Amino acid sequence: MKATNDCVVSIHYTLTDAAGEVIDTSDGQAPLAYLHGHDQIIPGLENRLAGLEPGATATLAIPAAEAYGSPDPALHVEVPSDQFSSDIELTPGTQVIAEGDGEPAVLTILEVRDRVVVLDANHPLAGKDLTFDVEVISVRRATAAELKHGHVHDGTHGH
Ligand code: ZN
């Protein structure tokens, strides 16, 4: 069957940036399984996977606007440097994990001043045009429980 809303779609993928650098891949791991039509993956990828069947391969170019959006300068935050644990290297480009109320967030160090570290809370891929090389592994109808929960139940997640 074709990938469409309320299906569980499994794909192998390799994600590269505009320079051809591999950012992420499912190579050597289980395929990524997601619930189509439930905002589980970036919209540009989901739209382009719609209608593909198992066995299909495609190279999908996704502009930043349909991936992680544009970086927002308002998401630059200044944090006193003594708030960082001493094992974190405070240099621009280093990524740190912030544990807040919700999901842990990845922030990137932009600048290190005297006693202040400037962090970028934008998604690390904001502003980047992405390319996904994908292979559709399987498509099946989601179960009623999966639709109710809004996520896939598989070998690693079930109730
Ligand atoms: Zn569940």
mmCIF file of C-alpha atoms and ligand atoms in Angstrom:
data_model
loop_
_atom_site.group_PDB
_atom_site.id
_atom_site.type_symbol
_atom_site.label_atom_id
_atom_site.label_comp_id
_atom_site.label_asym_id
_atom_site.label_seq_id
_atom_site.Cartn_x
_atom_site.Cartn_y
_atom_site.Cartn_z
ATOM 1 C CA MET A 1 0.000 0.000 0.000
ATOM 2 C CA LYS A 2 0.995 3.615 -0.456
ATOM 3 C CA ALA A 3 2.103 5.934 2.331
ATOM 4 C CA THR A 4 -0.923 7.975 3.317
ATOM 5 C CA ASN A 5 -2.558 9.403 6.433
ATOM 6 C CA ASP A 6 -2.995 6.987 9.353
ATOM 7 C CA CYS A 7 -0.408 4.532 8.043
ATOM 8 C CA VAL A 8 2.738 3.402 9.813
ATOM 9 C CA VAL A 9 5.578 4.015 7.368
ATOM 10 C CA SER A 10 9.070 2.585 7.898
ATOM 11 C CA ILE A 11 11.980 4.137 6.028
ATOM 12 C CA HIS A 12 15.715 3.922 5.871
ATOM 13 C CA TYR A 13 17.197 7.367 5.384
ATOM 14 C CA THR A 14 20.415 9.302 5.125
ATOM 15 C CA LEU A 15 20.229 13.016 5.832
ATOM 16 C CA THR A 16 22.821 15.332 4.312
ATOM 17 C CA ASP A 17 23.235 19.104 4.383
ATOM 18 C CA ALA A 18 23.871 21.400 1.408
ATOM 19 C CA ALA A 19 27.604 20.611 1.569
ATOM 20 C CA GLY A 20 26.930 16.871 1.312
ATOM 21 C CA GLU A 21 27.921 16.189 4.941
ATOM 22 C CA VAL A 22 26.003 13.309 6.491
ATOM 23 C CA ILE A 23 24.058 14.652 9.481
ATOM 24 C CA ASP A 24 22.111 11.541 10.394
ATOM 25 C CA THR A 25 21.404 8.096 9.001
ATOM 26 C CA SER A 26 19.446 4.990 9.890
ATOM 27 C CA ASP A 27 22.195 2.893 8.274
ATOM 28 C CA GLY A 28 23.092 0.038 10.592
ATOM 29 C CA GLN A 29 19.986 0.615 12.726
ATOM 30 C CA ALA A 30 16.343 -0.345 12.548
ATOM 31 C CA PRO A 31 14.367 1.694 10.021
ATOM 32 C CA LEU A 32 12.564 4.789 11.271
ATOM 33 C CA ALA A 33 8.859 4.042 11.754
ATOM 34 C CA TYR A 34 6.458 6.966 11.995
ATOM 35 C CA LEU A 35 2.738 7.592 11.882
ATOM 36 C CA HIS A 36 1.964 9.373 8.611
ATOM 37 C CA GLY A 37 -0.146 12.525 8.944
ATOM 38 C CA HIS A 38 0.507 13.041 12.656
ATOM 39 C CA ASP A 39 3.322 15.639 12.602
ATOM 40 C CA GLN A 40 5.916 13.124 13.724
ATOM 41 C CA ILE A 41 8.487 14.091 11.107
ATOM 42 C CA ILE A 42 9.263 17.387 9.390
ATOM 43 C CA PRO A 43 6.449 18.470 7.035
ATOM 44 C CA GLY A 44 8.597 18.654 3.895
ATOM 45 C CA LEU A 45 9.669 15.053 4.331
ATOM 46 C CA GLU A 46 6.209 13.753 5.123
ATOM 47 C CA ASN A 47 4.668 15.515 2.110
ATOM 48 C CA ARG A 48 7.235 14.021 -0.236
ATOM 49 C CA LEU A 49 6.885 10.509 1.162
ATOM 50 C CA ALA A 50 3.113 10.532 0.596
ATOM 51 C CA GLY A 51 2.104 8.101 -2.125
ATOM 52 C CA LEU A 52 5.361 6.089 -2.086
ATOM 53 C CA GLU A 53 5.194 2.312 -1.760
ATOM 54 C CA PRO A 54 7.568 -0.218 -0.169
ATOM 55 C CA GLY A 55 10.689 -0.609 -2.279
ATOM 56 C CA ALA A 56 10.575 2.988 -3.525
ATOM 57 C CA THR A 57 13.792 4.974 -3.245
ATOM 58 C CA ALA A 58 14.036 8.727 -3.647
ATOM 59 C CA THR A 59 16.333 11.673 -3.111
ATOM 60 C CA LEU A 60 14.244 14.388 -1.500
ATOM 61 C CA ALA A 61 15.515 17.977 -1.365
ATOM 62 C CA ILE A 62 13.772 19.894 1.393
ATOM 63 C CA PRO A 63 14.215 23.644 1.772
ATOM 64 C CA ALA A 64 14.752 24.957 5.312
ATOM 65 C CA ALA A 65 11.265 26.497 5.347
ATOM 66 C CA GLU A 66 9.742 23.001 5.120
ATOM 67 C CA ALA A 67 12.260 21.493 7.533
ATOM 68 C CA TYR A 68 13.260 23.290 10.737
ATOM 69 C CA GLY A 69 12.480 26.861 9.631
ATOM 70 C CA SER A 70 14.633 29.953 9.864
ATOM 71 C CA PRO A 71 16.825 30.639 12.887
ATOM 72 C CA ASP A 72 15.187 33.132 15.245
ATOM 73 C CA PRO A 73 17.610 35.689 16.735
ATOM 74 C CA ALA A 74 15.239 36.023 19.720
ATOM 75 C CA LEU A 75 16.313 32.510 20.693
ATOM 76 C CA HIS A 76 19.806 33.621 21.667
ATOM 77 C CA VAL A 77 20.127 33.472 25.436
ATOM 78 C CA GLU A 78 22.877 34.639 27.777
ATOM 79 C CA VAL A 79 23.777 32.410 30.703
ATOM 80 C CA PRO A 80 26.390 33.127 33.406
ATOM 81 C CA SER A 81 29.356 30.858 32.736
ATOM 82 C CA ASP A 82 29.411 29.602 36.340
ATOM 83 C CA GLN A 83 26.098 27.846 35.654
ATOM 84 C CA PHE A 84 27.812 25.276 33.485
ATOM 85 C CA SER A 85 29.277 22.138 34.950
ATOM 86 C CA SER A 86 33.080 22.192 34.829
ATOM 87 C CA ASP A 87 33.306 19.253 32.435
ATOM 88 C CA ILE A 88 31.672 21.237 29.610
ATOM 89 C CA GLU A 89 34.112 22.834 27.221
ATOM 90 C CA LEU A 90 32.922 26.424 26.802
ATOM 91 C CA THR A 91 33.871 27.063 23.197
ATOM 92 C CA PRO A 92 31.743 28.253 20.285
ATOM 93 C CA GLY A 93 30.126 25.375 18.432
ATOM 94 C CA THR A 94 29.898 23.089 21.460
ATOM 95 C CA GLN A 95 26.421 21.661 21.993
ATOM 96 C CA VAL A 96 24.995 21.450 25.485
ATOM 97 C CA ILE A 97 21.833 19.806 26.753
ATOM 98 C CA ALA A 98 19.455 21.936 28.807
ATOM 99 C CA GLU A 99 17.167 20.010 31.121
ATOM 100 C CA GLY A 100 14.010 22.037 31.608
ATOM 101 C CA ASP A 101 10.400 21.281 32.377
ATOM 102 C CA GLY A 102 9.749 19.619 29.044
ATOM 103 C CA GLU A 103 11.936 17.696 26.674
ATOM 104 C CA PRO A 104 15.692 18.192 27.044
ATOM 105 C CA ALA A 105 16.781 20.812 24.504
ATOM 106 C CA VAL A 106 20.026 20.966 22.542
ATOM 107 C CA LEU A 107 21.641 24.401 22.594
ATOM 108 C CA THR A 108 24.732 25.501 20.730
ATOM 109 C CA ILE A 109 27.340 27.816 22.232
ATOM 110 C CA LEU A 110 27.649 30.871 19.979
ATOM 111 C CA GLU A 111 30.002 33.078 21.915
ATOM 112 C CA VAL A 112 31.944 33.018 25.179
ATOM 113 C CA ARG A 113 32.558 36.330 26.912
ATOM 114 C CA ASP A 114 34.046 37.171 30.268
ATOM 115 C CA ARG A 115 31.455 35.643 32.547
ATOM 116 C CA VAL A 116 28.677 35.063 30.091
ATOM 117 C CA VAL A 117 28.031 32.364 27.538
ATOM 118 C CA VAL A 118 25.702 33.149 24.625
ATOM 119 C CA LEU A 119 23.638 30.144 23.632
ATOM 120 C CA ASP A 120 21.576 29.539 20.516
ATOM 121 C CA ALA A 121 18.326 27.743 21.330
ATOM 122 C CA ASN A 122 17.327 27.355 17.692
ATOM 123 C CA HIS A 123 17.186 23.811 16.371
ATOM 124 C CA PRO A 124 20.693 22.904 15.146
ATOM 125 C CA LEU A 125 19.247 22.380 11.655
ATOM 126 C CA ALA A 126 17.270 25.653 11.528
ATOM 127 C CA GLY A 127 18.019 27.578 8.355
ATOM 128 C CA LYS A 128 19.514 24.549 6.611
ATOM 129 C CA ASP A 129 18.342 23.057 3.338
ATOM 130 C CA LEU A 130 18.311 19.302 3.784
ATOM 131 C CA THR A 131 18.477 16.295 1.498
ATOM 132 C CA PHE A 132 17.062 12.924 2.490
ATOM 133 C CA ASP A 133 17.965 9.782 0.581
ATOM 134 C CA VAL A 134 15.158 7.447 1.530
ATOM 135 C CA GLU A 135 14.066 3.887 0.923
ATOM 136 C CA VAL A 136 10.534 2.926 1.903
ATOM 137 C CA ILE A 137 10.734 -0.401 3.774
ATOM 138 C CA SER A 138 7.119 -1.006 4.721
ATOM 139 C CA VAL A 139 3.724 0.644 4.895
ATOM 140 C CA ARG A 140 0.872 -0.724 6.982
ATOM 141 C CA ARG A 141 -2.369 0.579 8.371
ATOM 142 C CA ALA A 142 -1.985 1.924 11.911
ATOM 143 C CA THR A 143 -3.861 0.117 14.670
ATOM 144 C CA ALA A 144 -6.648 1.855 16.549
ATOM 145 C CA ALA A 145 -4.393 2.108 19.622
ATOM 146 C CA GLU A 146 -1.594 3.721 17.600
ATOM 147 C CA LEU A 147 -3.984 6.312 16.160
ATOM 148 C CA LYS A 148 -5.348 7.051 19.614
ATOM 149 C CA HIS A 149 -1.848 7.492 21.082
ATOM 150 C CA GLY A 150 -0.454 9.330 18.066
ATOM 151 C CA HIS A 151 2.650 7.152 17.863
ATOM 152 C CA VAL A 152 3.879 3.812 16.587
ATOM 153 C CA HIS A 153 3.851 0.665 18.686
ATOM 154 C CA ASP A 154 6.651 -1.637 17.631
ATOM 155 C CA GLY A 155 9.334 -3.822 19.160
ATOM 156 C CA THR A 156 10.660 -1.011 21.321
ATOM 157 C CA HIS A 157 7.431 0.693 22.284
ATOM 158 C CA GLY A 158 4.153 -0.972 23.232
ATOM 159 C CA HIS A 159 1.660 -0.934 26.033
HETATM 160 ZN ZN ZN B 1 1.283 4.232 22.792
#
